Amino acid sequence: MGGLTMDQAFVQAPEHRPKPLVTEATGIPLIDLSPLSASGGAVDALAAEVGAASRDWGFFVVVGHGVPAETMARATEAQRAFFALPAERKAAVRRNEAEPLGYYESEHTKNVRDWKEVYDLVPREPPPPAAVADGELVFENKWPQDLPGFREALEEYAKAMEELAFKLLELIARSLKLRPDRLHGFFKDQTTFIRLNHYPPCPSPDLALGVGRHKDAGALTILYQDDVGGLDVRRRSDGEWVRVRPVPDSFIINVGDLIQVWSNDRYESAEHRVSVNSARERFSMPYFFNPATYTMVEPVEELVSKDDPPRYDAYNWGDFFSTRKNSNFKKLNVENIQIAHFKKSLVLA
């Protein structure tokens, strides 16, 4: 398994511990993207669905997404093969603070250790120089040796994810009545990365979480999860945690904080977490679609007006991303940086 041993570092504060029974979420928007191959009205209708889901839920499930089943199967096979390696083989590609890609088994979310092991990689290698923040982080993949087909499977998966990410970005732009490619330019030199997650069975699933409560800092997250289940989302209507049931051959799309800022709060990113169980291991694979480090993030000018002024001060994505990355490594004495730190206090006349 992951070789994790339960200790105090994993224990969530009482108010954040998972309840023994989490209700299954109902009404989560399930969007079939297959009409995208058609044109005209079908695209507008899809954009409206995506817009409503982004506004009301902050996430949705997509099917008919066009990612070949074989591509998904090869990637999940590669993921399982990697985590089945002996500990020393995984440690050979361990990440560190200067090189944030590779294997890691002691990540923190909101300063509590997560019950999981991960492997991170970037889809585009080597990244353009402009995508490296101040030369301090080296985004080079650490590919495991002697794992046949691993690299090829994940590069193929990454390509399919990028195609899907741009389709979704266009639907979001259209839903906000923006030019279809209005947000594309931010992703010329991406800091996008893919994470392979493995959650081993946990002896104390009532005390620990696979990933603590958080919102995704980037633009979009495209998540593939296996059939075990464990993804919980905080329901807007009553603040309760509800379980997202796995739908075969689907992806869960999370609207990230950047879309919240770009949309000037028309859309809100969803708070989520991962629960673990004592019987079955779980695998998931998120693709974090992130812009270039030099991107200044602020509400899109077409969406602000005298009546609806910008609700956020501009911030630099590279600085923000580096700060967030560092808080994953060690327990910091400060709260993780959030977009709330850039929220303007609006004085209503």
mmCIF file of C-alpha atoms in Angstrom:
data_model
loop_
_atom_site.group_PDB
_atom_site.id
_atom_site.type_symbol
_atom_site.label_atom_id
_atom_site.label_comp_id
_atom_site.label_asym_id
_atom_site.label_seq_id
_atom_site.Cartn_x
_atom_site.Cartn_y
_atom_site.Cartn_z
ATOM 1 C CA MET A 1 0.000 0.000 0.000
ATOM 2 C CA GLY A 2 1.136 3.578 0.511
ATOM 3 C CA GLY A 3 3.165 2.728 3.598
ATOM 4 C CA LEU A 4 1.306 5.416 5.564
ATOM 5 C CA THR A 5 1.025 5.002 9.337
ATOM 6 C CA MET A 6 -1.713 6.790 11.243
ATOM 7 C CA ASP A 7 -0.370 9.504 13.536
ATOM 8 C CA GLN A 8 -1.376 12.886 14.927
ATOM 9 C CA ALA A 9 -0.329 14.800 11.762
ATOM 10 C CA PHE A 10 -3.318 13.313 9.889
ATOM 11 C CA VAL A 11 -5.947 14.099 12.511
ATOM 12 C CA GLN A 12 -8.462 16.746 11.427
ATOM 13 C CA ALA A 13 -9.888 19.240 13.938
ATOM 14 C CA PRO A 14 -13.198 17.861 15.292
ATOM 15 C CA GLU A 15 -15.327 20.269 13.228
ATOM 16 C CA HIS A 16 -13.682 19.107 9.982
ATOM 17 C CA ARG A 17 -13.850 15.352 10.529
ATOM 18 C CA PRO A 18 -16.062 13.395 8.154
ATOM 19 C CA LYS A 19 -19.378 12.114 9.499
ATOM 20 C CA PRO A 20 -19.833 8.319 9.448
ATOM 21 C CA LEU A 21 -22.517 8.667 6.767
ATOM 22 C CA VAL A 22 -22.273 11.247 4.019
ATOM 23 C CA THR A 23 -25.433 11.790 1.965
ATOM 24 C CA GLU A 24 -25.125 11.187 -1.737
ATOM 25 C CA ALA A 25 -25.519 14.410 -3.683
ATOM 26 C CA THR A 26 -28.599 14.679 -5.873
ATOM 27 C CA GLY A 27 -29.199 17.062 -8.733
ATOM 28 C CA ILE A 28 -25.547 17.467 -9.724
ATOM 29 C CA PRO A 29 -25.585 18.739 -13.321
ATOM 30 C CA LEU A 30 -24.691 15.954 -15.775
ATOM 31 C CA ILE A 31 -23.802 17.504 -19.122
ATOM 32 C CA ASP A 32 -23.469 15.545 -22.358
ATOM 33 C CA LEU A 33 -20.864 17.280 -24.519
ATOM 34 C CA SER A 34 -21.453 15.156 -27.634
ATOM 35 C CA PRO A 35 -23.521 17.925 -29.336
ATOM 36 C CA LEU A 36 -20.233 19.908 -29.538
ATOM 37 C CA SER A 37 -19.507 18.055 -32.743
ATOM 38 C CA ALA A 38 -22.669 19.695 -34.087
ATOM 39 C CA SER A 39 -22.860 23.465 -34.454
ATOM 40 C CA GLY A 40 -24.939 26.567 -33.906
ATOM 41 C CA GLY A 41 -27.789 26.284 -31.416
ATOM 42 C CA ALA A 42 -26.411 23.106 -29.808
ATOM 43 C CA VAL A 43 -23.284 24.952 -28.648
ATOM 44 C CA ASP A 44 -25.314 27.842 -27.238
ATOM 45 C CA ALA A 45 -27.547 25.428 -25.320
ATOM 46 C CA LEU A 46 -24.487 23.636 -23.896
ATOM 47 C CA ALA A 47 -22.905 26.945 -22.906
ATOM 48 C CA ALA A 48 -26.106 27.865 -21.042
ATOM 49 C CA GLU A 49 -26.015 24.505 -19.176
ATOM 50 C CA VAL A 50 -22.353 24.988 -18.259
ATOM 51 C CA GLY A 51 -23.094 28.539 -17.097
ATOM 52 C CA ALA A 52 -25.996 27.475 -14.878
ATOM 53 C CA ALA A 53 -23.901 24.649 -13.338
ATOM 54 C CA SER A 54 -20.943 26.982 -12.733
ATOM 55 C CA ARG A 55 -23.211 29.536 -11.078
ATOM 56 C CA ASP A 56 -25.315 27.167 -8.936
ATOM 57 C CA TRP A 57 -22.836 24.398 -8.083
ATOM 58 C CA GLY A 58 -19.300 25.444 -9.057
ATOM 59 C CA PHE A 59 -18.835 22.025 -10.637
ATOM 60 C CA PHE A 60 -20.528 19.545 -12.957
ATOM 61 C CA VAL A 61 -20.083 16.088 -14.486
ATOM 62 C CA VAL A 62 -19.454 15.624 -18.225
ATOM 63 C CA VAL A 63 -20.073 12.616 -20.453
ATOM 64 C CA GLY A 64 -19.846 12.416 -24.246
ATOM 65 C CA HIS A 65 -16.553 14.300 -23.835
ATOM 66 C CA GLY A 66 -14.719 12.653 -26.740
ATOM 67 C CA VAL A 67 -11.757 11.317 -24.710
ATOM 68 C CA PRO A 68 -11.166 7.789 -26.066
ATOM 69 C CA ALA A 69 -11.860 4.975 -23.575
ATOM 70 C CA GLU A 70 -8.462 3.415 -24.434
ATOM 71 C CA THR A 71 -6.667 6.643 -23.506
ATOM 72 C CA MET A 72 -8.368 6.658 -20.090
ATOM 73 C CA ALA A 73 -7.683 2.931 -19.591
ATOM 74 C CA ARG A 74 -3.971 3.254 -20.434
ATOM 75 C CA ALA A 75 -3.550 6.205 -18.056
ATOM 76 C CA THR A 76 -5.280 4.441 -15.146
ATOM 77 C CA GLU A 77 -3.230 1.303 -15.772
ATOM 78 C CA ALA A 78 -0.019 3.377 -15.709
ATOM 79 C CA GLN A 79 -1.155 5.051 -12.470
ATOM 80 C CA ARG A 80 -1.817 1.736 -10.704
ATOM 81 C CA ALA A 81 1.502 0.304 -11.928
ATOM 82 C CA PHE A 82 3.396 3.283 -10.503
ATOM 83 C CA PHE A 83 1.817 3.163 -7.031
ATOM 84 C CA ALA A 84 2.346 -0.619 -6.901
ATOM 85 C CA LEU A 85 6.138 -0.054 -7.101
ATOM 86 C CA PRO A 86 8.217 -0.678 -3.962
ATOM 87 C CA ALA A 87 8.740 2.409 -1.773
ATOM 88 C CA GLU A 88 12.384 2.885 -2.811
ATOM 89 C CA ARG A 89 11.472 2.927 -6.522
ATOM 90 C CA LYS A 90 8.890 5.645 -5.885
ATOM 91 C CA ALA A 91 11.350 7.550 -3.675
ATOM 92 C CA ALA A 92 13.779 7.657 -6.630
ATOM 93 C CA VAL A 93 11.456 10.205 -8.286
ATOM 94 C CA ARG A 94 10.569 12.122 -5.097
ATOM 95 C CA ARG A 95 9.827 15.826 -5.499
ATOM 96 C CA ASN A 96 11.281 18.605 -3.316
ATOM 97 C CA GLU A 97 10.717 22.309 -2.827
ATOM 98 C CA ALA A 98 12.907 23.396 -5.739
ATOM 99 C CA GLU A 99 11.623 20.619 -8.027
ATOM 100 C CA PRO A 100 7.890 20.343 -7.359
ATOM 101 C CA LEU A 101 7.223 17.450 -9.758
ATOM 102 C CA GLY A 102 7.389 13.745 -8.997
ATOM 103 C CA TYR A 103 6.377 11.526 -6.079
ATOM 104 C CA TYR A 104 5.291 12.738 -2.655
ATOM 105 C CA GLU A 105 3.562 11.157 0.321
ATOM 106 C CA SER A 106 3.313 13.905 2.917
ATOM 107 C CA GLU A 107 1.294 16.697 1.373
ATOM 108 C CA HIS A 108 -0.573 19.129 3.614
ATOM 109 C CA THR A 109 -3.926 20.809 2.925
ATOM 110 C CA LYS A 110 -4.792 23.660 5.283
ATOM 111 C CA ASN A 111 -1.844 22.586 7.437
ATOM 112 C CA VAL A 112 -3.097 19.041 8.106
ATOM 113 C CA ARG A 113 -1.429 16.072 6.434
ATOM 114 C CA ASP A 114 -3.455 14.286 3.730
ATOM 115 C CA TRP A 115 -3.939 10.492 3.748
ATOM 116 C CA LYS A 116 -2.594 9.877 0.242
ATOM 117 C CA GLU A 117 0.444 9.572 -1.981
ATOM 118 C CA VAL A 118 0.771 11.526 -5.209
ATOM 119 C CA TYR A 119 2.805 11.824 -8.380
ATOM 120 C CA ASP A 120 2.792 15.156 -10.266
ATOM 121 C CA LEU A 121 3.831 15.835 -13.856
ATOM 122 C CA VAL A 122 3.496 18.658 -16.383
ATOM 123 C CA PRO A 123 2.012 17.945 -19.820
ATOM 124 C CA ARG A 124 4.426 20.226 -21.660
ATOM 125 C CA GLU A 125 8.118 19.595 -21.234
ATOM 126 C CA PRO A 126 10.381 21.443 -21.159
ATOM 127 C CA PRO A 127 8.264 24.474 -20.276
ATOM 128 C CA PRO A 128 9.010 27.792 -21.967
ATOM 129 C CA PRO A 129 11.391 29.924 -19.840
ATOM 130 C CA ALA A 130 8.598 32.441 -19.261
ATOM 131 C CA ALA A 131 6.618 29.771 -17.409
ATOM 132 C CA VAL A 132 9.247 29.369 -14.690
ATOM 133 C CA ALA A 133 8.619 31.796 -11.834
ATOM 134 C CA ASP A 134 11.793 33.776 -11.103
ATOM 135 C CA GLY A 135 13.852 30.693 -11.905
ATOM 136 C CA GLU A 136 13.084 29.336 -8.437
ATOM 137 C CA LEU A 137 10.894 26.356 -9.370
ATOM 138 C CA VAL A 138 12.113 23.799 -11.886
ATOM 139 C CA PHE A 139 9.190 22.190 -13.689
ATOM 140 C CA GLU A 140 10.853 19.107 -15.115
ATOM 141 C CA ASN A 141 9.172 15.741 -15.045
ATOM 142 C CA LYS A 142 10.830 12.980 -13.060
ATOM 143 C CA TRP A 143 9.833 9.927 -15.052
ATOM 144 C CA PRO A 144 10.158 6.585 -13.230
ATOM 145 C CA GLN A 145 12.695 4.240 -14.843
ATOM 146 C CA ASP A 146 11.782 0.745 -16.039
ATOM 147 C CA LEU A 147 8.027 1.295 -16.088
ATOM 148 C CA PRO A 148 7.157 0.453 -19.699
ATOM 149 C CA GLY A 149 4.531 2.638 -21.333
ATOM 150 C CA PHE A 150 4.101 4.917 -18.298
ATOM 151 C CA ARG A 151 5.324 8.109 -19.936
ATOM 152 C CA GLU A 152 3.573 7.444 -23.267
ATOM 153 C CA ALA A 153 0.236 6.692 -21.562
ATOM 154 C CA LEU A 154 0.308 9.916 -19.556
ATOM 155 C CA GLU A 155 1.475 12.092 -22.449
ATOM 156 C CA GLU A 156 -1.431 10.745 -24.529
ATOM 157 C CA TYR A 157 -3.838 11.422 -21.648
ATOM 158 C CA ALA A 158 -2.459 14.959 -21.182
ATOM 159 C CA LYS A 159 -3.085 15.769 -24.843
ATOM 160 C CA ALA A 160 -6.707 14.603 -24.609
ATOM 161 C CA MET A 161 -7.191 16.624 -21.400
ATOM 162 C CA GLU A 162 -5.874 19.818 -22.997
ATOM 163 C CA GLU A 163 -8.308 19.451 -25.879
ATOM 164 C CA LEU A 164 -11.187 18.999 -23.447
ATOM 165 C CA ALA A 165 -10.004 21.910 -21.262
ATOM 166 C CA PHE A 166 -10.084 24.353 -24.189
ATOM 167 C CA LYS A 167 -13.578 23.146 -25.204
ATOM 168 C CA LEU A 168 -14.796 23.774 -21.645
ATOM 169 C CA LEU A 169 -13.039 27.146 -21.473
ATOM 170 C CA GLU A 170 -14.856 28.177 -24.641
ATOM 171 C CA LEU A 171 -18.229 27.093 -23.236
ATOM 172 C CA ILE A 172 -17.545 29.103 -20.074
ATOM 173 C CA ALA A 173 -16.584 32.185 -22.119
ATOM 174 C CA ARG A 174 -19.746 31.842 -24.228
ATOM 175 C CA SER A 175 -21.873 31.417 -21.095
ATOM 176 C CA LEU A 176 -20.509 34.755 -19.841
ATOM 177 C CA LYS A 177 -21.377 36.337 -23.232
ATOM 178 C CA LEU A 178 -17.677 36.752 -24.028
ATOM 179 C CA ARG A 179 -15.913 36.050 -27.320
ATOM 180 C CA PRO A 180 -15.520 32.219 -27.499
ATOM 181 C CA ASP A 181 -11.692 32.354 -27.329
ATOM 182 C CA ARG A 182 -11.587 35.282 -24.887
ATOM 183 C CA LEU A 183 -9.798 33.321 -22.132
ATOM 184 C CA HIS A 184 -7.548 31.205 -24.382
ATOM 185 C CA GLY A 185 -4.658 33.689 -24.428
ATOM 186 C CA PHE A 186 -3.937 33.209 -20.732
ATOM 187 C CA PHE A 187 -2.889 29.607 -21.450
ATOM 188 C CA LYS A 188 -0.127 30.195 -24.009
ATOM 189 C CA ASP A 189 2.622 29.274 -21.521
ATOM 190 C CA GLN A 190 0.653 27.105 -19.134
ATOM 191 C CA THR A 191 1.524 25.990 -15.623
ATOM 192 C CA THR A 192 -0.977 23.150 -16.010
ATOM 193 C CA PHE A 193 -0.134 19.919 -14.201
ATOM 194 C CA ILE A 194 -1.531 16.412 -13.790
ATOM 195 C CA ARG A 195 -1.655 14.653 -10.450
ATOM 196 C CA LEU A 196 -1.965 10.933 -9.873
ATOM 197 C CA ASN A 197 -3.583 10.313 -6.469
ATOM 198 C CA HIS A 198 -3.550 7.078 -4.483
ATOM 199 C CA TYR A 199 -5.568 6.864 -1.266
ATOM 200 C CA PRO A 200 -4.668 3.632 0.594
ATOM 201 C CA PRO A 201 -7.223 2.109 2.995
ATOM 202 C CA CYS A 202 -7.116 4.161 6.209
ATOM 203 C CA PRO A 203 -7.377 2.656 9.711
ATOM 204 C CA SER A 204 -9.109 5.806 11.036
ATOM 205 C CA PRO A 205 -11.332 7.199 8.275
ATOM 206 C CA ASP A 206 -13.320 9.033 10.963
ATOM 207 C CA LEU A 207 -10.282 11.187 11.869
ATOM 208 C CA ALA A 208 -8.340 11.709 8.626
ATOM 209 C CA LEU A 209 -9.124 12.943 5.117
ATOM 210 C CA GLY A 210 -7.551 11.997 1.789
ATOM 211 C CA VAL A 211 -7.523 15.716 0.980
ATOM 212 C CA GLY A 212 -8.739 18.334 3.429
ATOM 213 C CA ARG A 213 -11.371 20.912 2.518
ATOM 214 C CA HIS A 214 -10.178 23.362 -0.135
ATOM 215 C CA LYS A 215 -11.022 25.198 -3.333
ATOM 216 C CA ASP A 216 -8.940 24.781 -6.481
ATOM 217 C CA ALA A 217 -6.787 27.844 -7.159
ATOM 218 C CA GLY A 218 -6.519 27.465 -10.957
ATOM 219 C CA ALA A 219 -8.987 27.901 -13.799
ATOM 220 C CA LEU A 220 -10.496 24.438 -14.250
ATOM 221 C CA THR A 221 -9.879 20.988 -12.788
ATOM 222 C CA ILE A 222 -10.815 17.958 -14.860
ATOM 223 C CA LEU A 223 -11.023 14.969 -12.526
ATOM 224 C CA TYR A 224 -11.186 11.318 -13.411
ATOM 225 C CA GLN A 225 -12.106 9.122 -10.422
ATOM 226 C CA ASP A 226 -12.435 5.346 -10.091
ATOM 227 C CA ASP A 227 -15.613 3.616 -8.889
ATOM 228 C CA VAL A 228 -14.753 3.666 -5.159
ATOM 229 C CA GLY A 229 -16.072 7.170 -4.447
ATOM 230 C CA GLY A 230 -14.894 9.591 -1.788
ATOM 231 C CA LEU A 231 -15.192 13.033 -3.364
ATOM 232 C CA ASP A 232 -17.331 15.260 -1.143
ATOM 233 C CA VAL A 233 -18.570 18.726 -2.087
ATOM 234 C CA ARG A 234 -19.990 21.334 0.262
ATOM 235 C CA ARG A 235 -23.573 21.916 -0.858
ATOM 236 C CA ARG A 236 -24.351 25.614 -1.373
ATOM 237 C CA SER A 237 -27.926 25.468 -0.133
ATOM 238 C CA ASP A 238 -27.169 24.267 3.415
ATOM 239 C CA GLY A 239 -23.366 23.966 3.790
ATOM 240 C CA GLU A 240 -23.620 20.162 4.239
ATOM 241 C CA TRP A 241 -20.980 17.829 2.784
ATOM 242 C CA VAL A 242 -22.433 15.536 0.116
ATOM 243 C CA ARG A 243 -20.786 12.618 -1.746
ATOM 244 C CA VAL A 244 -20.384 12.768 -5.544
ATOM 245 C CA ARG A 245 -21.286 9.341 -6.904
ATOM 246 C CA PRO A 246 -18.867 8.092 -9.578
ATOM 247 C CA VAL A 247 -20.448 8.005 -13.058
ATOM 248 C CA PRO A 248 -18.695 5.546 -15.416
ATOM 249 C CA ASP A 249 -16.548 7.156 -18.161
ATOM 250 C CA SER A 250 -17.228 10.669 -16.906
ATOM 251 C CA PHE A 251 -15.107 13.596 -15.746
ATOM 252 C CA ILE A 252 -15.924 15.929 -12.884
ATOM 253 C CA ILE A 253 -15.235 19.552 -13.793
ATOM 254 C CA ASN A 254 -14.409 21.967 -10.974
ATOM 255 C CA VAL A 255 -14.659 25.675 -11.619
ATOM 256 C CA GLY A 256 -11.522 27.113 -10.015
ATOM 257 C CA ASP A 257 -10.817 30.390 -8.251
ATOM 258 C CA LEU A 258 -9.503 32.031 -11.449
ATOM 259 C CA ILE A 259 -12.868 31.620 -13.175
ATOM 260 C CA GLN A 260 -14.493 33.080 -10.051
ATOM 261 C CA VAL A 261 -12.260 36.159 -10.295
ATOM 262 C CA TRP A 262 -12.455 36.487 -14.115
ATOM 263 C CA SER A 263 -16.271 36.252 -13.924
ATOM 264 C CA ASN A 264 -16.318 38.877 -11.145
ATOM 265 C CA ASP A 265 -18.134 36.453 -8.827
ATOM 266 C CA ARG A 266 -20.810 35.393 -11.332
ATOM 267 C CA TYR A 267 -19.414 31.889 -10.854
ATOM 268 C CA GLU A 268 -18.042 30.529 -7.600
ATOM 269 C CA SER A 269 -15.505 27.736 -7.126
ATOM 270 C CA ALA A 270 -16.749 24.792 -5.087
ATOM 271 C CA GLU A 271 -15.261 23.752 -1.755
ATOM 272 C CA HIS A 272 -14.480 20.033 -1.754
ATOM 273 C CA ARG A 273 -12.528 17.326 0.071
ATOM 274 C CA VAL A 274 -11.775 13.607 -0.204
ATOM 275 C CA SER A 275 -12.950 11.072 2.362
ATOM 276 C CA VAL A 276 -11.138 7.752 2.748
ATOM 277 C CA ASN A 277 -12.318 4.338 3.891
ATOM 278 C CA SER A 278 -10.820 1.402 5.774
ATOM 279 C CA ALA A 279 -11.568 -1.271 3.167
ATOM 280 C CA ARG A 280 -10.651 -0.123 -0.348
ATOM 281 C CA GLU A 281 -7.887 1.895 -1.930
ATOM 282 C CA ARG A 282 -9.003 4.677 -4.271
ATOM 283 C CA PHE A 283 -7.368 6.258 -7.322
ATOM 284 C CA SER A 284 -8.098 9.574 -8.994
ATOM 285 C CA MET A 285 -6.413 11.722 -11.619
ATOM 286 C CA PRO A 286 -6.983 15.497 -11.669
ATOM 287 C CA TYR A 287 -5.773 17.709 -14.516
ATOM 288 C CA PHE A 288 -5.225 21.253 -13.194
ATOM 289 C CA PHE A 289 -5.625 23.730 -16.072
ATOM 290 C CA ASN A 290 -3.541 26.765 -15.092
ATOM 291 C CA PRO A 291 -2.369 29.883 -16.958
ATOM 292 C CA ALA A 292 1.119 31.309 -17.503
ATOM 293 C CA THR A 293 3.013 32.547 -14.439
ATOM 294 C CA TYR A 294 3.098 36.101 -15.803
ATOM 295 C CA THR A 295 -0.744 36.281 -15.911
ATOM 296 C CA MET A 296 -2.198 39.123 -13.900
ATOM 297 C CA VAL A 297 -5.506 37.798 -12.604
ATOM 298 C CA GLU A 298 -8.402 40.249 -12.344
ATOM 299 C CA PRO A 299 -12.043 40.451 -13.413
ATOM 300 C CA VAL A 300 -12.384 40.468 -17.219
ATOM 301 C CA GLU A 301 -13.019 44.051 -18.326
ATOM 302 C CA GLU A 302 -16.149 43.172 -20.343
ATOM 303 C CA LEU A 303 -17.749 41.910 -17.123
ATOM 304 C CA VAL A 304 -17.212 45.010 -15.012
ATOM 305 C CA SER A 305 -19.111 48.271 -15.187
ATOM 306 C CA LYS A 306 -20.006 51.290 -13.108
ATOM 307 C CA ASP A 307 -22.879 49.286 -11.620
ATOM 308 C CA ASP A 308 -20.786 46.152 -11.180
ATOM 309 C CA PRO A 309 -17.244 47.304 -10.318
ATOM 310 C CA PRO A 310 -14.338 44.824 -10.052
ATOM 311 C CA ARG A 311 -14.582 42.822 -6.846
ATOM 312 C CA TYR A 312 -10.893 41.774 -6.778
ATOM 313 C CA ASP A 313 -7.536 43.491 -6.918
ATOM 314 C CA ALA A 314 -5.221 42.136 -9.598
ATOM 315 C CA TYR A 315 -2.692 39.510 -8.482
ATOM 316 C CA ASN A 316 0.119 37.660 -10.200
ATOM 317 C CA TRP A 317 -0.633 33.971 -10.838
ATOM 318 C CA GLY A 318 3.027 32.858 -10.646
ATOM 319 C CA ASP A 319 3.539 34.378 -7.186
ATOM 320 C CA PHE A 320 0.220 33.015 -5.965
ATOM 321 C CA PHE A 321 0.918 29.519 -7.348
ATOM 322 C CA SER A 322 4.421 29.351 -5.798
ATOM 323 C CA THR A 323 3.104 30.377 -2.387
ATOM 324 C CA ARG A 324 0.328 27.762 -2.569
ATOM 325 C CA LYS A 325 2.803 25.076 -3.721
ATOM 326 C CA ASN A 326 5.131 25.764 -0.787
ATOM 327 C CA SER A 327 2.306 25.409 1.719
ATOM 328 C CA ASN A 328 1.774 21.860 0.413
ATOM 329 C CA PHE A 329 5.229 20.861 1.661
ATOM 330 C CA LYS A 330 5.306 22.014 5.191
ATOM 331 C CA LYS A 331 3.090 23.220 7.928
ATOM 332 C CA LEU A 332 3.098 27.010 7.697
ATOM 333 C CA ASN A 333 2.231 29.389 10.506
ATOM 334 C CA VAL A 334 -0.098 31.301 8.241
ATOM 335 C CA GLU A 335 -3.301 30.385 6.487
ATOM 336 C CA ASN A 336 -2.820 29.234 2.880
ATOM 337 C CA ILE A 337 -3.153 32.170 0.494
ATOM 338 C CA GLN A 338 -6.694 32.445 -0.928
ATOM 339 C CA ILE A 339 -8.383 34.700 -3.461
ATOM 340 C CA ALA A 340 -10.305 36.187 -0.533
ATOM 341 C CA HIS A 341 -7.070 38.038 0.304
ATOM 342 C CA PHE A 342 -7.530 40.033 -2.927
ATOM 343 C CA LYS A 343 -11.219 40.749 -2.495
ATOM 344 C CA LYS A 344 -12.004 44.456 -2.528
ATOM 345 C CA SER A 345 -14.187 45.796 0.225
ATOM 346 C CA LEU A 346 -16.860 47.396 -1.918
ATOM 347 C CA VAL A 347 -18.228 50.604 -0.543
ATOM 348 C CA LEU A 348 -21.793 50.900 -1.745
ATOM 349 C CA ALA A 349 -22.799 54.502 -2.256
#
